[in-house]
Coordinates of C-alpha atoms in Angstrom, one line a residue:
X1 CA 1.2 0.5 -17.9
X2 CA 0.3 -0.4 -21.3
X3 CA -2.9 -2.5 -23.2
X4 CA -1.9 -4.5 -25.9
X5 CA -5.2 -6.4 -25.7
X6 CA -6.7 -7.3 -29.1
X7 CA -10.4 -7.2 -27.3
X8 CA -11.6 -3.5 -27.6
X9 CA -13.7 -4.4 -24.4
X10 CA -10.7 -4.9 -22.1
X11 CA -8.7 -2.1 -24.3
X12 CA -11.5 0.3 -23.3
X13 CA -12.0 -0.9 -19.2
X14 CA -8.4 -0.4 -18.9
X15 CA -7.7 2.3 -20.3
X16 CA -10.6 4.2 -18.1
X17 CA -9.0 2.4 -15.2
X18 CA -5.3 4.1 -16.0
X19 CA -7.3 7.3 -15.8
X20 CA -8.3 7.2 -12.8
X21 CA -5.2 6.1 -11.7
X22 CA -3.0 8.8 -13.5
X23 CA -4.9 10.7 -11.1
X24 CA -4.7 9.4 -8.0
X25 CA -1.2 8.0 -8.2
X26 CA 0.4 10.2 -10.4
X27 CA 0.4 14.0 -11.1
X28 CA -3.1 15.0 -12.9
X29 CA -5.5 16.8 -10.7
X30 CA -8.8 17.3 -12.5
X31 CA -10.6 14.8 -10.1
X32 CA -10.4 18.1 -7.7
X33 CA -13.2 19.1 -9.8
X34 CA -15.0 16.2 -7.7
X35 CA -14.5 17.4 -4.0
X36 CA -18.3 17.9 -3.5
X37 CA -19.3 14.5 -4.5
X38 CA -15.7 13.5 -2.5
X39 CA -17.4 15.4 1.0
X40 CA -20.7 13.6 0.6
X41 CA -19.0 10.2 0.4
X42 CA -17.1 11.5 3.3
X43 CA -20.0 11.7 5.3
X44 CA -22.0 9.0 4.3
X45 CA -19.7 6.5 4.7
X46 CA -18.3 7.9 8.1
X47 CA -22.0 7.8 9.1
X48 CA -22.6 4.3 7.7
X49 CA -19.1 3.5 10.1
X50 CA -20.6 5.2 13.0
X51 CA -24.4 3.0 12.6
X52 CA -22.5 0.0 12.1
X53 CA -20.2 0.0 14.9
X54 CA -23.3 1.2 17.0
X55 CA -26.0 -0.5 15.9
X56 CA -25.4 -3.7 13.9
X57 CA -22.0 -4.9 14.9
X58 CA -22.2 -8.4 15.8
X59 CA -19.2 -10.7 17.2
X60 CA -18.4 -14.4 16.8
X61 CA -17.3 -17.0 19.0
X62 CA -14.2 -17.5 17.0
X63 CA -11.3 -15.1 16.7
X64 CA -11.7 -12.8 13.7
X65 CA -8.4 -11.6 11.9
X66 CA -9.0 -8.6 9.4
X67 CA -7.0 -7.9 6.2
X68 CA -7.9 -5.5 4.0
X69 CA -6.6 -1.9 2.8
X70 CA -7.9 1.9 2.7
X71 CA -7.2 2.6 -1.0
X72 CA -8.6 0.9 -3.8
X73 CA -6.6 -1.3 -5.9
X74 CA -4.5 -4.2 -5.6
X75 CA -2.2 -4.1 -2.4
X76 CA -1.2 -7.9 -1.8
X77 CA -3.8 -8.7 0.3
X78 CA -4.2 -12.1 -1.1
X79 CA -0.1 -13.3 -1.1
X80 CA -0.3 -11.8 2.6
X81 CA -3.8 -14.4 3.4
X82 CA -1.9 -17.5 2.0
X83 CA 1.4 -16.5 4.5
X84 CA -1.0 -16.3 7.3
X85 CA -3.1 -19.8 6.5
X86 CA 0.4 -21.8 6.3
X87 CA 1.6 -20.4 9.2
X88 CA -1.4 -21.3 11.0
X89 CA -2.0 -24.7 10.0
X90 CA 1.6 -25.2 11.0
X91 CA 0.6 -24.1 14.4
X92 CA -2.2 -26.4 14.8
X93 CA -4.9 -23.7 14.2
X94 CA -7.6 -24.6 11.3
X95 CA -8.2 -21.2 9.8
X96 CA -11.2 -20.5 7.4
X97 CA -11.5 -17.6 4.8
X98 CA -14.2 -15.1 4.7
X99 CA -14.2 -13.0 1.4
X100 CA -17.3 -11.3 -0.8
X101 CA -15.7 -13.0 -3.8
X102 CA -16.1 -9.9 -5.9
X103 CA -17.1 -11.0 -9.7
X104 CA -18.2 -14.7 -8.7
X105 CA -21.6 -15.8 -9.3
X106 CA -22.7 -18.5 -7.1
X107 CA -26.1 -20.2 -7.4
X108 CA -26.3 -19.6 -3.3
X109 CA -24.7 -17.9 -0.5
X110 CA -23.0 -18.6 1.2
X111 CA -20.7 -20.4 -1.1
X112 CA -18.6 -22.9 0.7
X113 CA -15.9 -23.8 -2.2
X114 CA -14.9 -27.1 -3.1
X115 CA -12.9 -28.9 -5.4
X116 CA -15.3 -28.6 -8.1
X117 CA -15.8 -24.8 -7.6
X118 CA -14.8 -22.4 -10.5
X119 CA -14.1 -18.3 -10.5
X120 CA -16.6 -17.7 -12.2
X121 CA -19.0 -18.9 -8.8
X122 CA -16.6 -18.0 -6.1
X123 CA -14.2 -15.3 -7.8
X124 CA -10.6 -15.1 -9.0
X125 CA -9.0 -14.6 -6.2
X126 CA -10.5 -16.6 -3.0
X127 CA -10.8 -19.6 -5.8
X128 CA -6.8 -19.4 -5.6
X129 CA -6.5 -18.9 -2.0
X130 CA -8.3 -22.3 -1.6
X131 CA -6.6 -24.2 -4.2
X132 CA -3.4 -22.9 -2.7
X133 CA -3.9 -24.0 1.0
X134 CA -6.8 -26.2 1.0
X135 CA -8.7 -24.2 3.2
X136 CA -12.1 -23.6 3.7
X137 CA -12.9 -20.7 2.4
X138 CA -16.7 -19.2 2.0
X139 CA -17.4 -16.4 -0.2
X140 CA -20.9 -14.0 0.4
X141 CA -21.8 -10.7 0.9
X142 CA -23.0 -11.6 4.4
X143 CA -19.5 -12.1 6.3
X144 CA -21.2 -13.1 9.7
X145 CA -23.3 -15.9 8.1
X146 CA -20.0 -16.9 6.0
X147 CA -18.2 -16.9 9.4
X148 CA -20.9 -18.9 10.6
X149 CA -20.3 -21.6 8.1
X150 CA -17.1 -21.3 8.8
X151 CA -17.2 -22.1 12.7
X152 CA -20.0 -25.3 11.6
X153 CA -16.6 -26.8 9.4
X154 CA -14.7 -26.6 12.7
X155 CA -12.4 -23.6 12.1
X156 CA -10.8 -21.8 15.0
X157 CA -9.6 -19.0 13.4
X158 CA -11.2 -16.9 10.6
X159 CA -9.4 -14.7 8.0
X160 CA -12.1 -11.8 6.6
X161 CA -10.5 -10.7 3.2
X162 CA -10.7 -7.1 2.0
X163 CA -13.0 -6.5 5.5
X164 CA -11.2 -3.3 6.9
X165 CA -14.5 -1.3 5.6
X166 CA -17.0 -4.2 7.0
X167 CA -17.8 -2.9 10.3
X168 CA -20.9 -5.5 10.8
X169 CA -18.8 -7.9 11.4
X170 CA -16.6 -7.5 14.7
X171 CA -13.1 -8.2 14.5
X172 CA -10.3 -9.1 17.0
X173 CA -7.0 -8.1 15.1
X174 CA -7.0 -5.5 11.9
X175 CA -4.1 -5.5 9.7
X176 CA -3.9 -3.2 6.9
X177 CA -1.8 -3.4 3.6
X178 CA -0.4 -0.7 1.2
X179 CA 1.5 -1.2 -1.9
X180 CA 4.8 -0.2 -1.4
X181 CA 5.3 1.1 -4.9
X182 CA 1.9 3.6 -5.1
X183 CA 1.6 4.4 -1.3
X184 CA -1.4 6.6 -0.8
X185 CA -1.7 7.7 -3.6
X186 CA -2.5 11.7 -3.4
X187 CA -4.1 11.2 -0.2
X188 CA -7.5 11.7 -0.9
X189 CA -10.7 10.3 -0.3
X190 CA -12.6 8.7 -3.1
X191 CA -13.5 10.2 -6.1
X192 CA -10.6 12.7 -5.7
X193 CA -8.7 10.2 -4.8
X194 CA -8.4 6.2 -4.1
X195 CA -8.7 6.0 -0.3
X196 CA -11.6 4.2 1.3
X197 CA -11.3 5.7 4.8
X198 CA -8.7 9.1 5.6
X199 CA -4.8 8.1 6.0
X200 CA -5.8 8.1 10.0
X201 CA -7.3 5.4 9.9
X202 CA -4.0 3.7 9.3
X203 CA -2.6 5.1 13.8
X204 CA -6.3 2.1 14.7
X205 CA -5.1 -0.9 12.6
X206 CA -3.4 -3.6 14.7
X207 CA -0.4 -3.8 11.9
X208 CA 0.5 -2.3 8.3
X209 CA 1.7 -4.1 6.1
X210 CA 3.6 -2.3 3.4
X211 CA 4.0 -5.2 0.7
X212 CA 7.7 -4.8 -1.7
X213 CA 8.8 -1.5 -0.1
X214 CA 11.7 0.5 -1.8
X215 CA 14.9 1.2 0.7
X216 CA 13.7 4.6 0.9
X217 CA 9.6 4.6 1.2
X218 CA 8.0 6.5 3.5
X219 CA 4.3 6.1 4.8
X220 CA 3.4 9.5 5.9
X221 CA 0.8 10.1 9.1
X222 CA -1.3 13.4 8.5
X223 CA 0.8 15.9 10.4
X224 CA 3.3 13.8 12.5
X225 CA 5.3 11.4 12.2
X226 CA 5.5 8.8 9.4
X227 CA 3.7 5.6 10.1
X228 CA 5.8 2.3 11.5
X229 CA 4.7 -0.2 9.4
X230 CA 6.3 -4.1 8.8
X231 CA 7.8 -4.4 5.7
X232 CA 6.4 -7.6 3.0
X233 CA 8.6 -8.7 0.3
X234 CA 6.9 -11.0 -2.8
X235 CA 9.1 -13.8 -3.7
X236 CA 8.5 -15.5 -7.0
X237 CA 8.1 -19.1 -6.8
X238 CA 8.7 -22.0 -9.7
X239 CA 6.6 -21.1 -12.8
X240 CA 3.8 -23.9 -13.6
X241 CA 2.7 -25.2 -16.6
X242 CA -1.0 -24.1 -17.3
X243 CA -2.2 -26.8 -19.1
X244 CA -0.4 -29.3 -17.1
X245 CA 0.2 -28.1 -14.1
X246 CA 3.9 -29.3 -14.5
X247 CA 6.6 -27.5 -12.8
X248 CA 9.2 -25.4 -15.4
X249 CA 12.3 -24.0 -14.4
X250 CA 13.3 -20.9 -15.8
X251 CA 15.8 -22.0 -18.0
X252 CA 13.2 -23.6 -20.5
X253 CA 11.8 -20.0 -21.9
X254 CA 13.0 -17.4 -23.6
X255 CA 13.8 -14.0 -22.6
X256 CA 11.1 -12.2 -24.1
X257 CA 7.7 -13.0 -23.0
X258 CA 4.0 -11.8 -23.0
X259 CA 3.1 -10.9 -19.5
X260 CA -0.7 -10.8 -18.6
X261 CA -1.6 -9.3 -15.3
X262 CA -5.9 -8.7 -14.1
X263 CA -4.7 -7.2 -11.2
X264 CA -5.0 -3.7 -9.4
X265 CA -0.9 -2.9 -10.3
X266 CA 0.3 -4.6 -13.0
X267 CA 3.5 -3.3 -13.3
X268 CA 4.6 -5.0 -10.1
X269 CA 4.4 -8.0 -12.0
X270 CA 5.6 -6.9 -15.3
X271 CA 8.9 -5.6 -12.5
X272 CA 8.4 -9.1 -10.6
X273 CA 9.5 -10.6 -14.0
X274 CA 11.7 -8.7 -15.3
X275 CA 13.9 -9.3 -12.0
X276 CA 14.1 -13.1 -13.1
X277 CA 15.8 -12.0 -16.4
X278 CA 12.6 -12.0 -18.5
X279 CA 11.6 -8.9 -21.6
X280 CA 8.0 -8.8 -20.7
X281 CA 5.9 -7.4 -23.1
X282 CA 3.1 -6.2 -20.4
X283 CA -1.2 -7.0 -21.3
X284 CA -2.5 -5.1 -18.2
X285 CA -6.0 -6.0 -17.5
X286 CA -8.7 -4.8 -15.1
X287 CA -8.5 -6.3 -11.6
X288 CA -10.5 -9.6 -11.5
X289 CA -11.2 -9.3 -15.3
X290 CA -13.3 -12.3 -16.8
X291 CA -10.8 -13.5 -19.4
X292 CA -11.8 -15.5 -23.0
X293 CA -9.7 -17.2 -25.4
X294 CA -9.5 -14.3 -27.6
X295 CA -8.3 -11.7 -25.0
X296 CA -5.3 -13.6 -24.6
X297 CA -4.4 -13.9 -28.6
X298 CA -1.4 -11.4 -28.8
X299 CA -0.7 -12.6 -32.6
X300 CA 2.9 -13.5 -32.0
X301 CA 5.1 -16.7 -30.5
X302 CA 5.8 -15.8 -27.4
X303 CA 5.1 -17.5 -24.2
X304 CA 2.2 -16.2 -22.3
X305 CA 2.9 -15.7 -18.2
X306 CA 0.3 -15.0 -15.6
X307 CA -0.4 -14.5 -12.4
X308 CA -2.0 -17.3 -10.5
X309 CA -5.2 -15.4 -9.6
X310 CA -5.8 -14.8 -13.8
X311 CA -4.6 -18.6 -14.0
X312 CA -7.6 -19.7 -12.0
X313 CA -10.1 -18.3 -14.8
X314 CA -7.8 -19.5 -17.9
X315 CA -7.4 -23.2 -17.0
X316 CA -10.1 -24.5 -18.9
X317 CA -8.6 -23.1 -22.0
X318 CA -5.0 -22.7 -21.7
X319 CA -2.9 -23.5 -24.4
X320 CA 0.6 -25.4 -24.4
X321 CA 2.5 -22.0 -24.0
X322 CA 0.8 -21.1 -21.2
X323 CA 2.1 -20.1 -17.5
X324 CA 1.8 -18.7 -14.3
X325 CA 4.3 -17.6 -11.9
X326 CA 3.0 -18.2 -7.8
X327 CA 4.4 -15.8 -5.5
X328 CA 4.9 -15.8 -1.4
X329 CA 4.9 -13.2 0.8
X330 CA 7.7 -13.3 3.5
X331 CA 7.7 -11.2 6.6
X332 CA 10.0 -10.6 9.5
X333 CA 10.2 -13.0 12.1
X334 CA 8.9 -10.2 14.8
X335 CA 5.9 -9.6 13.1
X336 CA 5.1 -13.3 13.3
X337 CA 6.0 -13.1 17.1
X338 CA 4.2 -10.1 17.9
X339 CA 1.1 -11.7 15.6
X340 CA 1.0 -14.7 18.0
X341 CA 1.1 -13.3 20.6
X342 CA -1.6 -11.0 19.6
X343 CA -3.9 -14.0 18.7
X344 CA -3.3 -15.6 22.3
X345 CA -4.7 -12.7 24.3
X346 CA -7.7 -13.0 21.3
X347 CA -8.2 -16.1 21.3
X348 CA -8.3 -16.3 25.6
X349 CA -10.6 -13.3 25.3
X350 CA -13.0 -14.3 22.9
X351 CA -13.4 -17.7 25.3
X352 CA -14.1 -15.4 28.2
X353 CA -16.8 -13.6 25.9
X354 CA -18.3 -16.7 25.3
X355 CA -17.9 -19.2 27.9
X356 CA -20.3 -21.8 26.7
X357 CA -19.1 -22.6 23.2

């Protein structure tokens, strides 16, 4: 991945950022040097799980649906949350969002968005899960008291984003999501390596999700089998018009292109791009990076494309040449069967738990 970032601030975050990740994804090892500090988080985070799920796990009269991942980084978490709020409204259901809003700064929380909300309140990315769907969507650090806003709008169903490790709050169905192109990385735990909980914890998850996997991945379980998982492929939709918010066919820009991606794997857009003909020259950026003007002045021509989640923090001053590509995450029509089915025998449990709401 490359920085071609004029700001020295975003030159400097990201280039610390590819160091960590030449580690964990690629073939450096000097973050062995870190296996004491990795064993301590080991076992204050497994002791945090174990006091949680003990002590302070609390349950809501609505059916809770978990995505989230083990590793850190981008995995398509969000793409996979819009899927899942279409294809419940078209059932009926009136799903809500729960998500921390990492890098919003809200004057209260919760924070129930509305039109008027920007990322820099609620965050990059549940900003964009609202304005695509229209649902409500609450952002806190309290995910119970955001669920509970969420049941007083009416919602039946509630989505906690990037809640895998947020034991305080029960869940109902867990679903998990790697990145088909980095895996697991080395397959340690944090610092040594990018996973939140051990590979294992992958055999207690209702579903993974393996989002744009090559013909040939492979999710390996520690010492057995490899892990079944339900494939996610990330089709590019029509690109938009920044400034305008028009709809541009492909046809209208040139080949070569700037390509600015905030996100935890940047080359999977730079690769989503180059599959519809385009020369990106790739501006990676931190994940949920707060974007100015300046950052995005490449001194040259060329049409700048986005991803929608960066698009969210750049309307306000987006230039003519300005655009982001949406994306939608299909899946196979047995997960969507087995994931009904799944939510019935919730949803009928859940009323049993509480019979008087």
């Amino acid at each position: 991945m490359s920085s071609q970032s004029p700001s020295t601030s975003s030159t400097t975050k990201t280039n610390s950022q590819d160091t960590w990740l030449d580690a964990w994804y690629g073939t450096r090892r000097w973050t062995l040097w870190l296996l004491p500090v990795m064993w301590l988080f080991v076992a204050l985070s497994g002791l945090r799980r174990f006091l949680l799920l003990r002590y302070k796990q609390k349950r809501l009269p609505t059916p809770v649906v978990v995505v989230g991942n083990i590793s850190v980084g981008g995995t398509g978490k969000t793409p996979l949350i819009i899927a899942m709020v279409k294809w419940l409204q078209q059932r009926g259901y009136t799903p809500g969002v729960i998500s921390r809003g990492y890098g919003g700064k809200a004057t209260q929380y919760p924070c129930l968005l509305d039109a008027q909300t920007t990322a820099i309140e609620a965050g990059d990315e549940p900003l964009a899960i609202f304005q695509q769907t229209g649902v409500a969507v609450v952002v806190g650090s309290d995910r119970i008291a955001s669920g509970k806003l969420l049941e007083d709008q009416g919602c039946d169903i509630l989505l906690s984003d990037d809640g895998l490790q947020h034991y305080r709050l029960g869940r109902d169905i867990e679903i998990a999501v790697v990145d088909g192109l980095r895996g697991l990385g080395n397959g340690w735990r944090l610092p040594v390596g990018p996973l939140r909980e051990p590979a294992s914890r992958l055999k207690t998850v209702d579903w993974v999700v393996v989002n744009s996997p090559a013909e040939n991945f492979i999710l390996p379980a520690p010492g057995g089998d490899p892990f079944f998982y339900v494939p996610m492929q990330i089709r590019p939709s029509e690109l938009i018009q920044l400034k305008t918010g028009n709809r541009i066919s492909r046809s209208e820009l040139p080949d070569d292109i700037n390509a600015v991606a905030g996100i935890g794997n940047p080359e999977r857009f730079a690769n989503t791009l180059r599959e519809l003909g385009f020369v990106p020259q790739l501006h990676g950026f931190p994940d949920h990076f707060a974007f100015s003007v300046n950052d995005l002045d490449f001194k040259n021509s060329l049409p700048v494309i986005m991803t929608e989640k960066d698009a969210v923090k750049c309307r306000g001053f987006a230039q003519d040449n300005w655009f982001y590509l949406p994306v939608n995450a299909e899946l196979p029509d047995s997960f969507w069967q087995a994931f009904e089915q799944k939510l019935e025998r919730a949803s009928a449990q859940q009323k049993s738990r509480f019979p008087l709401r």
